[in-house]
Coordinates of C-alpha atoms in Angstrom, one line a residue:
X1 CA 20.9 21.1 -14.1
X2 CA 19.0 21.8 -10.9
X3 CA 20.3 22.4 -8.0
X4 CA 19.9 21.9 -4.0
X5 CA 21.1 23.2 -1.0
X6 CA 23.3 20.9 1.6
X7 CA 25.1 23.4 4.0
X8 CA 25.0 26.8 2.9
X9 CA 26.0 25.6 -0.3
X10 CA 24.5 25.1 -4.0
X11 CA 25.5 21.3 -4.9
X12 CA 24.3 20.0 -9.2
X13 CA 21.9 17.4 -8.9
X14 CA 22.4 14.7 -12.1
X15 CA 20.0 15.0 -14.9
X16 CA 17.6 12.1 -14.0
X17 CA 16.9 13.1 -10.3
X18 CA 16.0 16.5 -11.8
X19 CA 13.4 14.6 -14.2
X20 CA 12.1 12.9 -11.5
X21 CA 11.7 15.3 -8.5
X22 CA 12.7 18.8 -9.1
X23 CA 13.6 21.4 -6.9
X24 CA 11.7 24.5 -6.6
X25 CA 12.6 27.4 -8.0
X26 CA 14.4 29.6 -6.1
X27 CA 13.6 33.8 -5.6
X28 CA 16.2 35.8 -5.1
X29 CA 18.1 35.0 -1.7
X30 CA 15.5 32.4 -0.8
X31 CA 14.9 29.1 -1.5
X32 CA 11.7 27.8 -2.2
X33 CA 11.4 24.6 0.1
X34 CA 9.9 21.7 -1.4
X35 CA 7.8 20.8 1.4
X36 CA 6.9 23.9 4.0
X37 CA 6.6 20.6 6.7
X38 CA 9.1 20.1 9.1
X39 CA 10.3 16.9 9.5
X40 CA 8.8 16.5 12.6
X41 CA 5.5 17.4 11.3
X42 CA 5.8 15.3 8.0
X43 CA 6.2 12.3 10.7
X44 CA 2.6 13.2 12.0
X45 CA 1.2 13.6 8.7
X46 CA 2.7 10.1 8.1
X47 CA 1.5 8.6 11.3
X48 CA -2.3 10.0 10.8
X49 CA -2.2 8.4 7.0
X50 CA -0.5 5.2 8.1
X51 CA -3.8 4.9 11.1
X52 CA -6.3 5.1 7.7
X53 CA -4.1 2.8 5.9
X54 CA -4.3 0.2 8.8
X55 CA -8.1 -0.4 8.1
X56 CA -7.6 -1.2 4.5
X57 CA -7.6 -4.6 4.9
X58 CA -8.6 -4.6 8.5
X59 CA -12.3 -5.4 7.9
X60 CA -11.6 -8.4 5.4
X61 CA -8.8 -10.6 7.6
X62 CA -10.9 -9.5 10.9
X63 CA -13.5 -11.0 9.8
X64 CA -12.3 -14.6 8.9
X65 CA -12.0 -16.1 12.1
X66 CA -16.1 -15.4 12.1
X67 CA -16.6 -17.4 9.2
X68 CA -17.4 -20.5 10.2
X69 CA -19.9 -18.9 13.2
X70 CA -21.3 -16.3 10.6
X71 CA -22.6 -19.5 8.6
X72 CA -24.4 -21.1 11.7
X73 CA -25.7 -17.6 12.4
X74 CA -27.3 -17.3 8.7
X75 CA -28.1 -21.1 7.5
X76 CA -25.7 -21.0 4.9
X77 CA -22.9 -22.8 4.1
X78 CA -18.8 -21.8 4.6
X79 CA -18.7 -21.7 0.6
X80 CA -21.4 -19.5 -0.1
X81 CA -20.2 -17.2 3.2
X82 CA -16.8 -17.1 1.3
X83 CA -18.8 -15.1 -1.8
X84 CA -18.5 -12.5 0.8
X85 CA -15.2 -12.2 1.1
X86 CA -14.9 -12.3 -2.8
X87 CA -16.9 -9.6 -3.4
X88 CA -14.7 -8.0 -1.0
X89 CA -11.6 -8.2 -2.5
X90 CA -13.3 -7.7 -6.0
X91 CA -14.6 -4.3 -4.6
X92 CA -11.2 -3.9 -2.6
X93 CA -9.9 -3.8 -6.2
X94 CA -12.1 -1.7 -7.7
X95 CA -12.8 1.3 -5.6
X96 CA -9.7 2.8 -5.4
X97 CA -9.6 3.2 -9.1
X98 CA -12.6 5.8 -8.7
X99 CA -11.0 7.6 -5.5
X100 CA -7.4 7.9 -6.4
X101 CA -8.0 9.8 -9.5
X102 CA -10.6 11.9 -7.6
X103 CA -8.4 12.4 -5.0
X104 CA -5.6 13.5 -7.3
X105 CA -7.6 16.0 -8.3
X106 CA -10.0 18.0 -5.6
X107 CA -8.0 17.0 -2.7
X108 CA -7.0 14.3 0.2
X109 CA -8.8 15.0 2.9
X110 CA -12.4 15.3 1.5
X111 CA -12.2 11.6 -0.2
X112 CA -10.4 10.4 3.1
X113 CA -13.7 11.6 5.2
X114 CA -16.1 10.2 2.4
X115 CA -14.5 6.8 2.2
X116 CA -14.2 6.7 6.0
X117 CA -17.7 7.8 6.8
X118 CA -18.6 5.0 4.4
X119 CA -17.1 2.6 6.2
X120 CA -18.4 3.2 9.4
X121 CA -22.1 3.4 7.8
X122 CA -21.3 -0.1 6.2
X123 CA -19.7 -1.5 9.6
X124 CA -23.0 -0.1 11.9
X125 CA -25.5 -1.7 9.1
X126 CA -23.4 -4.7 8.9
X127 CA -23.5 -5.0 12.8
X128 CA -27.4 -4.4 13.0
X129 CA -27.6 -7.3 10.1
X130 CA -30.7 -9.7 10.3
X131 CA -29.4 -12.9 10.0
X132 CA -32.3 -13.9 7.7
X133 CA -31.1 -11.8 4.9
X134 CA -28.2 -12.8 3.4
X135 CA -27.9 -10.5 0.8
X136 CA -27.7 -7.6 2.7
X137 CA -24.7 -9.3 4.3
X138 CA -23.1 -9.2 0.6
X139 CA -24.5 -6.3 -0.2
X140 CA -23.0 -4.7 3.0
X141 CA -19.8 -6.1 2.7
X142 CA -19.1 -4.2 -0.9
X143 CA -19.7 -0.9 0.6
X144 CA -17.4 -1.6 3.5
X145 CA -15.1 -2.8 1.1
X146 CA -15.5 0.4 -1.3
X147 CA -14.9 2.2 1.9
X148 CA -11.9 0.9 3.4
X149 CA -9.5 0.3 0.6
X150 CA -8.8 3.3 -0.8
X151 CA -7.3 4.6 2.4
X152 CA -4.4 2.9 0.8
X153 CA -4.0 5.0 -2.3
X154 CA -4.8 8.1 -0.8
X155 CA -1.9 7.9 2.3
X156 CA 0.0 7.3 -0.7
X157 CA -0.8 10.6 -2.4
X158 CA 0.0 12.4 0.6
X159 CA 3.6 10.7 0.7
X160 CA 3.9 11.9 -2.8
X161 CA 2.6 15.7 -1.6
X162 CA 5.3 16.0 0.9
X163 CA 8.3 14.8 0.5
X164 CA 11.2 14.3 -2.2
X165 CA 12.5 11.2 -3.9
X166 CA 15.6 11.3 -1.6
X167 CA 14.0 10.8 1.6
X168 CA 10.5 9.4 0.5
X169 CA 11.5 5.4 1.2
X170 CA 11.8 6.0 4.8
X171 CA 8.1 7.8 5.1
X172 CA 6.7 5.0 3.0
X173 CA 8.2 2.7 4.8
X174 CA 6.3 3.5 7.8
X175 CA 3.1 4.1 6.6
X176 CA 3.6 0.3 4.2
X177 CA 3.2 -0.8 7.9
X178 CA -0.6 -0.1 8.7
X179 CA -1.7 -1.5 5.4
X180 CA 0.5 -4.5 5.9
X181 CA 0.2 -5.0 9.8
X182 CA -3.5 -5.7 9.3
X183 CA -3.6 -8.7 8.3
X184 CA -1.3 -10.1 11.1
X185 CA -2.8 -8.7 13.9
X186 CA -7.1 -8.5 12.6
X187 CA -7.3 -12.4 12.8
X188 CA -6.0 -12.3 16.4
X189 CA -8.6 -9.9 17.2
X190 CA -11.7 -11.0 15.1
X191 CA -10.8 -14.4 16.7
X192 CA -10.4 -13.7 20.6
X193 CA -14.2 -10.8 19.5
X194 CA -16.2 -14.0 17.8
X195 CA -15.1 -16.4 20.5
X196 CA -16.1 -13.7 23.4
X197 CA -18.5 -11.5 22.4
X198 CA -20.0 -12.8 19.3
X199 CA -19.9 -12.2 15.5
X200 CA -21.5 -8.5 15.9
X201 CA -18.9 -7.2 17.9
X202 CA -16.0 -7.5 15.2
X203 CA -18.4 -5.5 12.9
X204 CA -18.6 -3.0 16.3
X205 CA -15.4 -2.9 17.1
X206 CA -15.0 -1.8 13.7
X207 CA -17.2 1.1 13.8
X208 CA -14.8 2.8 17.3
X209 CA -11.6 2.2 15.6
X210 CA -12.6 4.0 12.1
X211 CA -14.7 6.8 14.0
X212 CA -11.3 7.9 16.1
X213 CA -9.6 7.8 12.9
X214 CA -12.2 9.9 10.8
X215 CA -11.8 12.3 14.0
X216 CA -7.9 12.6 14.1
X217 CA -8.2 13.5 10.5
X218 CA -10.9 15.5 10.7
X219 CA -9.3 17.5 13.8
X220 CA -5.6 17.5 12.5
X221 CA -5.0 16.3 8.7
X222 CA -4.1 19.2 6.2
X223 CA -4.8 19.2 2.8
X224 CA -1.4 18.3 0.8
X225 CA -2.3 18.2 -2.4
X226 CA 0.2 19.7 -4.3
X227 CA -2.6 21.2 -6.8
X228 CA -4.6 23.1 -4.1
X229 CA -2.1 23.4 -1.1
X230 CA 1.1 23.8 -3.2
X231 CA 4.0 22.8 -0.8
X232 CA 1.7 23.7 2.3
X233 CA 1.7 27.3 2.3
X234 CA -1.4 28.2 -0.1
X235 CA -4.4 29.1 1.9
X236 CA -7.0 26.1 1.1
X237 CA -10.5 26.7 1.0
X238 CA -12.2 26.2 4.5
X239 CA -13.6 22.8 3.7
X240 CA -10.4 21.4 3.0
X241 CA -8.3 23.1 6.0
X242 CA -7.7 21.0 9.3
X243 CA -10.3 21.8 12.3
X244 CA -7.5 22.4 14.5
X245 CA -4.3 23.6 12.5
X246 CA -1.6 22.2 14.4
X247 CA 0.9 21.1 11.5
X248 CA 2.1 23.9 9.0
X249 CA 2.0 26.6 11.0
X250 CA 4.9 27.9 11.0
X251 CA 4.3 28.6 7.2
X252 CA 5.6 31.9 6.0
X253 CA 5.2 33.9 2.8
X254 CA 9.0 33.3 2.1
X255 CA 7.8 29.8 1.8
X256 CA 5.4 30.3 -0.5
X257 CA 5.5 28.3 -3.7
X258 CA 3.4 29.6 -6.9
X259 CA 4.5 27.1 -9.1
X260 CA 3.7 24.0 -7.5
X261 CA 0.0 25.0 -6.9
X262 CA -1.3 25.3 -11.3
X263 CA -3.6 22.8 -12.2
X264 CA -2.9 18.8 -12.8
X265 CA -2.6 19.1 -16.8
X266 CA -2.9 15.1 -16.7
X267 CA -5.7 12.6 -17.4
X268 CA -7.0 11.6 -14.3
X269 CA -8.2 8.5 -15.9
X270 CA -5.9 5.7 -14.1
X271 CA -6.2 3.1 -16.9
X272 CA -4.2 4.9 -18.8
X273 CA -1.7 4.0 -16.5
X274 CA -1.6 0.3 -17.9
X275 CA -0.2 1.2 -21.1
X276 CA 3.4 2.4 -19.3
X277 CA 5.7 -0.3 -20.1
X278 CA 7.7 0.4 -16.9
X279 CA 4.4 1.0 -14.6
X280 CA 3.1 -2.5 -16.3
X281 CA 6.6 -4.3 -15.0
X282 CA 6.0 -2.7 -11.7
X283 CA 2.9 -3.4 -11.2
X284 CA 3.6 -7.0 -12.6
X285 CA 6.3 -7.8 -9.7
X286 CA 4.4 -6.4 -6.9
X287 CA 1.3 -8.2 -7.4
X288 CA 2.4 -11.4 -8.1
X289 CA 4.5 -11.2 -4.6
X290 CA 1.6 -9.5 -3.4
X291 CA -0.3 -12.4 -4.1
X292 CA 1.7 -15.3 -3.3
X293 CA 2.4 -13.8 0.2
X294 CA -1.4 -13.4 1.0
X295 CA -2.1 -17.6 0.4
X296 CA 0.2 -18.2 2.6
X297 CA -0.9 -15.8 5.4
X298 CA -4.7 -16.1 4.6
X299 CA -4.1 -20.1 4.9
X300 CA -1.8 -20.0 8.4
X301 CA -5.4 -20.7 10.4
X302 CA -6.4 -23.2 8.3
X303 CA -3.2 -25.2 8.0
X304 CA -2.2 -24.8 11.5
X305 CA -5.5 -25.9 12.1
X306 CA -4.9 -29.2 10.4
X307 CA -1.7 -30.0 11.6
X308 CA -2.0 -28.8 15.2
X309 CA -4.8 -29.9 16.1
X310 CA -4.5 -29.5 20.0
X311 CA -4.3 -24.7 19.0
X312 CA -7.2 -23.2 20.0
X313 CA -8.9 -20.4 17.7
X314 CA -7.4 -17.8 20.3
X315 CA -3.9 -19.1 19.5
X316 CA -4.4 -19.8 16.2
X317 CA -5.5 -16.1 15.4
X318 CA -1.8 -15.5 17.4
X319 CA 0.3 -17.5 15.0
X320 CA -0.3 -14.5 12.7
X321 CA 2.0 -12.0 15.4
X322 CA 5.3 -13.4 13.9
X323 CA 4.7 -12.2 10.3
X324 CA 3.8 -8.8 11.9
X325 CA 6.8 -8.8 13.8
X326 CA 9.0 -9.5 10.6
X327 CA 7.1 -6.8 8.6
X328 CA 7.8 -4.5 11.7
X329 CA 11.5 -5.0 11.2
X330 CA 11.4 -5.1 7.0
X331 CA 9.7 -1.2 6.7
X332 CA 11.5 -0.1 9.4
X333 CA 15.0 -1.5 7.5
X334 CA 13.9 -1.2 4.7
X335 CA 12.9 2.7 4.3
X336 CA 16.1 3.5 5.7
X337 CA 18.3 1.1 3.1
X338 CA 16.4 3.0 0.1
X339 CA 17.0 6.7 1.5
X340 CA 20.7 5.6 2.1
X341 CA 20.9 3.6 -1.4
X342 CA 19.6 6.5 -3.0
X343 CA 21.8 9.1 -1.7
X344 CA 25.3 6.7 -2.1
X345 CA 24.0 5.6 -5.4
X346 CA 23.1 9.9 -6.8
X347 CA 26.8 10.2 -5.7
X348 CA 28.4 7.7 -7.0
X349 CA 26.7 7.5 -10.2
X350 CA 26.9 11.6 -11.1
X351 CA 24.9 12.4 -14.0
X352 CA 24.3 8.7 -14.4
X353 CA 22.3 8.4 -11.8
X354 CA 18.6 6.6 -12.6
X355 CA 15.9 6.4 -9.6
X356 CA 15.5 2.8 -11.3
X357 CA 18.3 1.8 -10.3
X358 CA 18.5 3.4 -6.9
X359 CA 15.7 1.9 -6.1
X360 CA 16.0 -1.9 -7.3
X361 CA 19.9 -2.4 -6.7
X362 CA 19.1 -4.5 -3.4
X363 CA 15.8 -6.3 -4.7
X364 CA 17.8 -10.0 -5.5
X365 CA 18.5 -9.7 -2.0
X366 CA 14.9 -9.5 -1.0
X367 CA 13.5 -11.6 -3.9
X368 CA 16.0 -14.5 -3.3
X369 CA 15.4 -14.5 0.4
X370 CA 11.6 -14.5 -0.1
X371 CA 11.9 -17.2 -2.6
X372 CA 13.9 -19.4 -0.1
X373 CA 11.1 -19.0 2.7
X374 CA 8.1 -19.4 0.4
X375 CA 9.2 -22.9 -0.9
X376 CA 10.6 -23.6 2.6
X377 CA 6.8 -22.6 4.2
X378 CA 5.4 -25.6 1.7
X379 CA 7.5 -28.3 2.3
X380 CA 7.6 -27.1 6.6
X381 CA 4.0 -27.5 6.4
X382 CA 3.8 -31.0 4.6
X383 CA 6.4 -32.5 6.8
X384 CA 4.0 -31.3 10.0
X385 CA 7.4 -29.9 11.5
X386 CA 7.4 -28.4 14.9
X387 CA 5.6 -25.4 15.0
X388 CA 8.5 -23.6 16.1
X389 CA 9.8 -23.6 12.1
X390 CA 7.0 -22.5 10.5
X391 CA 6.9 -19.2 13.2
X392 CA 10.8 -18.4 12.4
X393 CA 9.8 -18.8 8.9
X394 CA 7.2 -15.8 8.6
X395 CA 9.2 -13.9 10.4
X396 CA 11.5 -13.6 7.2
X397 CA 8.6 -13.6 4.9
X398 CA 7.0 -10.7 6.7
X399 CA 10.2 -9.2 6.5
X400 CA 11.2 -9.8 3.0
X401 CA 7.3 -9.3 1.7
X402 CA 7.1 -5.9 2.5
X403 CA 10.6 -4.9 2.0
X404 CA 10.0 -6.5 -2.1
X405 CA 6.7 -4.0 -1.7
X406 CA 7.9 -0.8 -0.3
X407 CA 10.7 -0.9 -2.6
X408 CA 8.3 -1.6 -5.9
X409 CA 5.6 1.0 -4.6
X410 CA 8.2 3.6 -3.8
X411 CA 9.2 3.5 -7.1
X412 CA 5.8 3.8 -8.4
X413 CA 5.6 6.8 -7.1
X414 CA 8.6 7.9 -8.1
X415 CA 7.8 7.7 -12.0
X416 CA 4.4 9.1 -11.2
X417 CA 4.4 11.8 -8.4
X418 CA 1.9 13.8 -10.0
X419 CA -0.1 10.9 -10.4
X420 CA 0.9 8.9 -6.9
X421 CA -2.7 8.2 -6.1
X422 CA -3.6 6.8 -9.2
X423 CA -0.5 5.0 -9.3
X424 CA -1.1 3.0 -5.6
X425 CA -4.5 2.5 -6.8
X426 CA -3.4 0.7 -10.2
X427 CA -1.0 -1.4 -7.5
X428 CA -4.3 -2.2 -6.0
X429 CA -6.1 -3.4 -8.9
X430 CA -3.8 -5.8 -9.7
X431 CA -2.3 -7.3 -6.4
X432 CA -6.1 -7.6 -4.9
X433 CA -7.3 -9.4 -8.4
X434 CA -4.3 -11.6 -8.6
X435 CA -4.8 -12.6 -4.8
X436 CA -8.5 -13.3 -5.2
X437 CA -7.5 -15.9 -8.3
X438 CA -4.7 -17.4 -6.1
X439 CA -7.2 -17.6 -3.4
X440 CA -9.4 -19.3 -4.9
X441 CA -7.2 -22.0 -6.8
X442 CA -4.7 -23.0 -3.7
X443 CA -6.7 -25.2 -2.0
X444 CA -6.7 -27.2 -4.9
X445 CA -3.4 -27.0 -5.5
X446 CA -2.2 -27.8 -2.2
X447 CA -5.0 -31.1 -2.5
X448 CA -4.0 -32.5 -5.6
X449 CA 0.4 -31.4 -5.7
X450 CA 0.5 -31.3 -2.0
X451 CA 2.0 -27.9 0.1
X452 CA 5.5 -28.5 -0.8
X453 CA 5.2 -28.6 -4.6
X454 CA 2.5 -25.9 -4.1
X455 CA 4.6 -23.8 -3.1
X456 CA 8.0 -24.3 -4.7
X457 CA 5.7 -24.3 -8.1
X458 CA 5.2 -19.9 -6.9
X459 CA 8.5 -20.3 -5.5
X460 CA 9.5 -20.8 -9.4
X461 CA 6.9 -17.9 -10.5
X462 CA 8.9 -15.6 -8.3
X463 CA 12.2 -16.7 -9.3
X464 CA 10.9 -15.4 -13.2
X465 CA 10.1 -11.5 -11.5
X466 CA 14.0 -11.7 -11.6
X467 CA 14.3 -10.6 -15.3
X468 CA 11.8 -8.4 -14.9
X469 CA 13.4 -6.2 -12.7
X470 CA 16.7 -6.5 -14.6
X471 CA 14.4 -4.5 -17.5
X472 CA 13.0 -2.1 -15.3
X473 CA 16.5 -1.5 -14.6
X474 CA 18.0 -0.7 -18.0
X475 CA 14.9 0.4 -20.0
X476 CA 13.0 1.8 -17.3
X477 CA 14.8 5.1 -17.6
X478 CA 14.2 5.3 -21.0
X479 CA 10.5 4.5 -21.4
X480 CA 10.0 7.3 -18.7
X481 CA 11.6 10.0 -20.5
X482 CA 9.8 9.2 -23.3
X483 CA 6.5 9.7 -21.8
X484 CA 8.2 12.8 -19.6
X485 CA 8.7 14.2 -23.0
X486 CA 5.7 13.3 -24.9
X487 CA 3.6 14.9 -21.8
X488 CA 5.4 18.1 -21.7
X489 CA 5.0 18.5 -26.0
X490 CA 0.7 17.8 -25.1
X491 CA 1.6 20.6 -22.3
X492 CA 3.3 22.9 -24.5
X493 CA 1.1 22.5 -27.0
X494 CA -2.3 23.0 -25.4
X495 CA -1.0 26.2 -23.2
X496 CA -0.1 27.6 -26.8

């Protein structure tokens, strides 16, 4: 049994919450703090990640608004100008598979400066782009992608770094809401930037709001990782330290934590990751809501466009606000619901108690509710209703969406804390591949079966992730102390 301290006084923490976040050990009269952060700094940390994790998707949904002026601009047609933003998702996919694991391993804040500084070379080259060659326009467009998307995985890794399963919803929450407010807000801008200014000046615009985020990172992001930094109060090679040190420094040597800074004795190869049973059902549920979600608010121009005909671009791009008011409200409800869940649930359930459960207990809620307003969004849409319905209803799909995704990638890294950046980018993988198939079929769909049985056919899809979450329920907990075990025999084994 471990143990934690709530007011002076030493309290048993149940058997599964010590398998999947342990305390630190504790020396003599002091207790070794998990995290040397105080909450108040944690929130920075958070904020700074969440900023990266905002231009993620930034680049892709600022840019379709352009699309139709980018294809006048280069003599091609709208379908081959969409092979660019297929290779972006492709690449989207992709890329965080080689950073995570490398950021797992030497360290946060040198992969978040690469992957930034790449952007911002991709952003100024795609901004100076002849318009005669096309294929530097794809070409371009991979890099920016390979850039931007692992910002994703790595703010999750940090998460992971500082902070413990009982109050990790609530940071994740927050910083689910740069990654996710993207793609309401981007099409708003890229369309009011292309209208005004011109295709270049999306591409520009770009380039500012990376380079004062590669500076605030630069200037105040510490290293986390747990293998270098320990719980913050290991001295971290000069490359890797902050320029100006303002978080952590309060750190004493009674916070110093030996344990937490050995070596990762894990694969950092994240396909490995695929052949968890309870990572697989995970990763399973989040990408096909992942998915499903992103047709419908990748297709709100284009639909709008069709059956309002009198919305200009401007206000088109503004339809998009709702669904980041409603995922404003779901992280922001839904971080605190899984802190408070987990802490009523640990005492409730004694030694009982299974993260899995913690943690999915109020997904039918979400699931049901997001079901509702996905088949509700096709059949609004066929019937031309007033706009005025379709607005209200992704309000509760931003809400639900990311509420169903915090709650799945939370518990991702949960399972895999050592792992958390390899984790998020496995999340990646699959919810970016399974949105470019959807994509690219729901057009057709939505021709031949019309929007309403469109969408209350993925209405259905969802309404299977149902069982699946039941399983991850009950056999969750016992596929991960499987692997907990087998790991720590390879462990035990090799330091013999």
């Amino acid at each position: 049994m471990a143990s934690t301290a709530t007011d002076g006084k030493q309290e048993p923490i149940p058997v599964d919450e010590a398998v999947v976040a342990p305390e630190l050990p504790v020396e003599g009269e002091v207790e070794v703090p998990y995290s040397i952060y105080t909450n108040k700094e944690k929130w920075l940390i958070v904020a700074i990640v969440a900023l990266a994790g905002f231009y993620s998707p930034l680049p892709a949904n600022i840019y379709f608004p352009a699309i139709p002026t980018l294809a006048r601009a280069f003599h091609q047609s709208v379908e081959n100008i969409n092979q660019t933003v297929t290779v972006y998702l492709v690449f989207q996919g992709i890329s965080p598979m080689l950073w995570g694991p490398i950021s797992d391993r030497y360290g946060r804040r040198l992969v978040y400066l690469v992957c930034l500084g790449i952007l911002v070379a991709s952003s100024i080259g795609l901004a100076l782009c002849p318009t005669k060659h096309f294929w530097l326009l794809l070409f371009l467009r991979c890099f920016q992608s390979g850039g931007s998307a692992s910002t994703i995985a790595l703010g999750a890794g940090v998460i992971g770094d500082i902070s413990t399963s009982r109050e990790r919803g609530g940071y994740f929450g927050m910083f689910n809401l740069g990654p996710m407010l993207a793609p309401c807000i981007a099409p708003a801008m890229g369309g009011a930037l292309s209208q005004g200014l011109g295709w270049r000046s999306i591409f520009w615009s770009i380039v500012i709001m990376v380079a004062v985020c590669l500076l605030c990172i630069a200037l105040f992001l510490p290293e986390t990782l747990r293998s270098i930094a320990g719980n913050g109060s290991i001295p971290v090679p000069p490359h890797l330290r902050a320029i100006v040190p303002i978080v952590g420094r309060k750190a004493t040597m009674e916070a110093f934590d030996p344990d937490s800074c050995a070596k990762p004795k894990h694969s950092v190869n994240p396909f490995v990751l695929f052949t968890y049973p309870d990572v697989i059902v995970l990763l399973t549920f989040t990408g096909i809501v992942y998915a499903v979600n992103y047709t419908i608010t990748a297709t709100i121009s284009s639909a709008f466009a069709k059956i309002y005909p009198q919305l200009s671009e401007t206000v088109l791009g503004l339809c998009y606000l709702p669904v980041g008011a409603g995922m404003i409200i779901g992280s922001t409800l839904t971080g605190k619901m899984l802190d408070r869940e987990y802490s009523r649930i640990q005492a409730r359930s004694g030694d009982k108690f299974t993260i899995e459960h913690a943690r999915l207990r109020i997904m039918p809620f979400y699931l049901g509710l997001f079901i509702v307003c996905v088949i509700g969004w096709g059949w609004t849409i066929q019937a031309k209703a007033h706009i005025a319905l379709p607005l209200v209803l992704g309000v509760f799909l931003g809400w639900t969406s990311i509420g169903i995704l915090n709650t799945t990638m939370t518990l991702n890294i949960d399972i895999l804390q050592s792992r958390s950046s390899g984790a998020t980018a496995c999340t990646n993988l699959v919810r970016c591949s399974l949105a470019a198939i959807l994509i690219s079929v729901i057009d057709r769909m939505t021709s031949e079966w019309g929007d309403g049985w469109t969408y209350t056919f993925w209405g259905g899809i969802c309404m299977l992730l149902l069982p699946l979450m039941l399983l991850e329920i009950r056999m969750g907990p016992v596929w991960r102390r499987k692997r907990e075990a087998a790991e720590k025999e390879v462990a035990d084994r090799d330091a013999a």
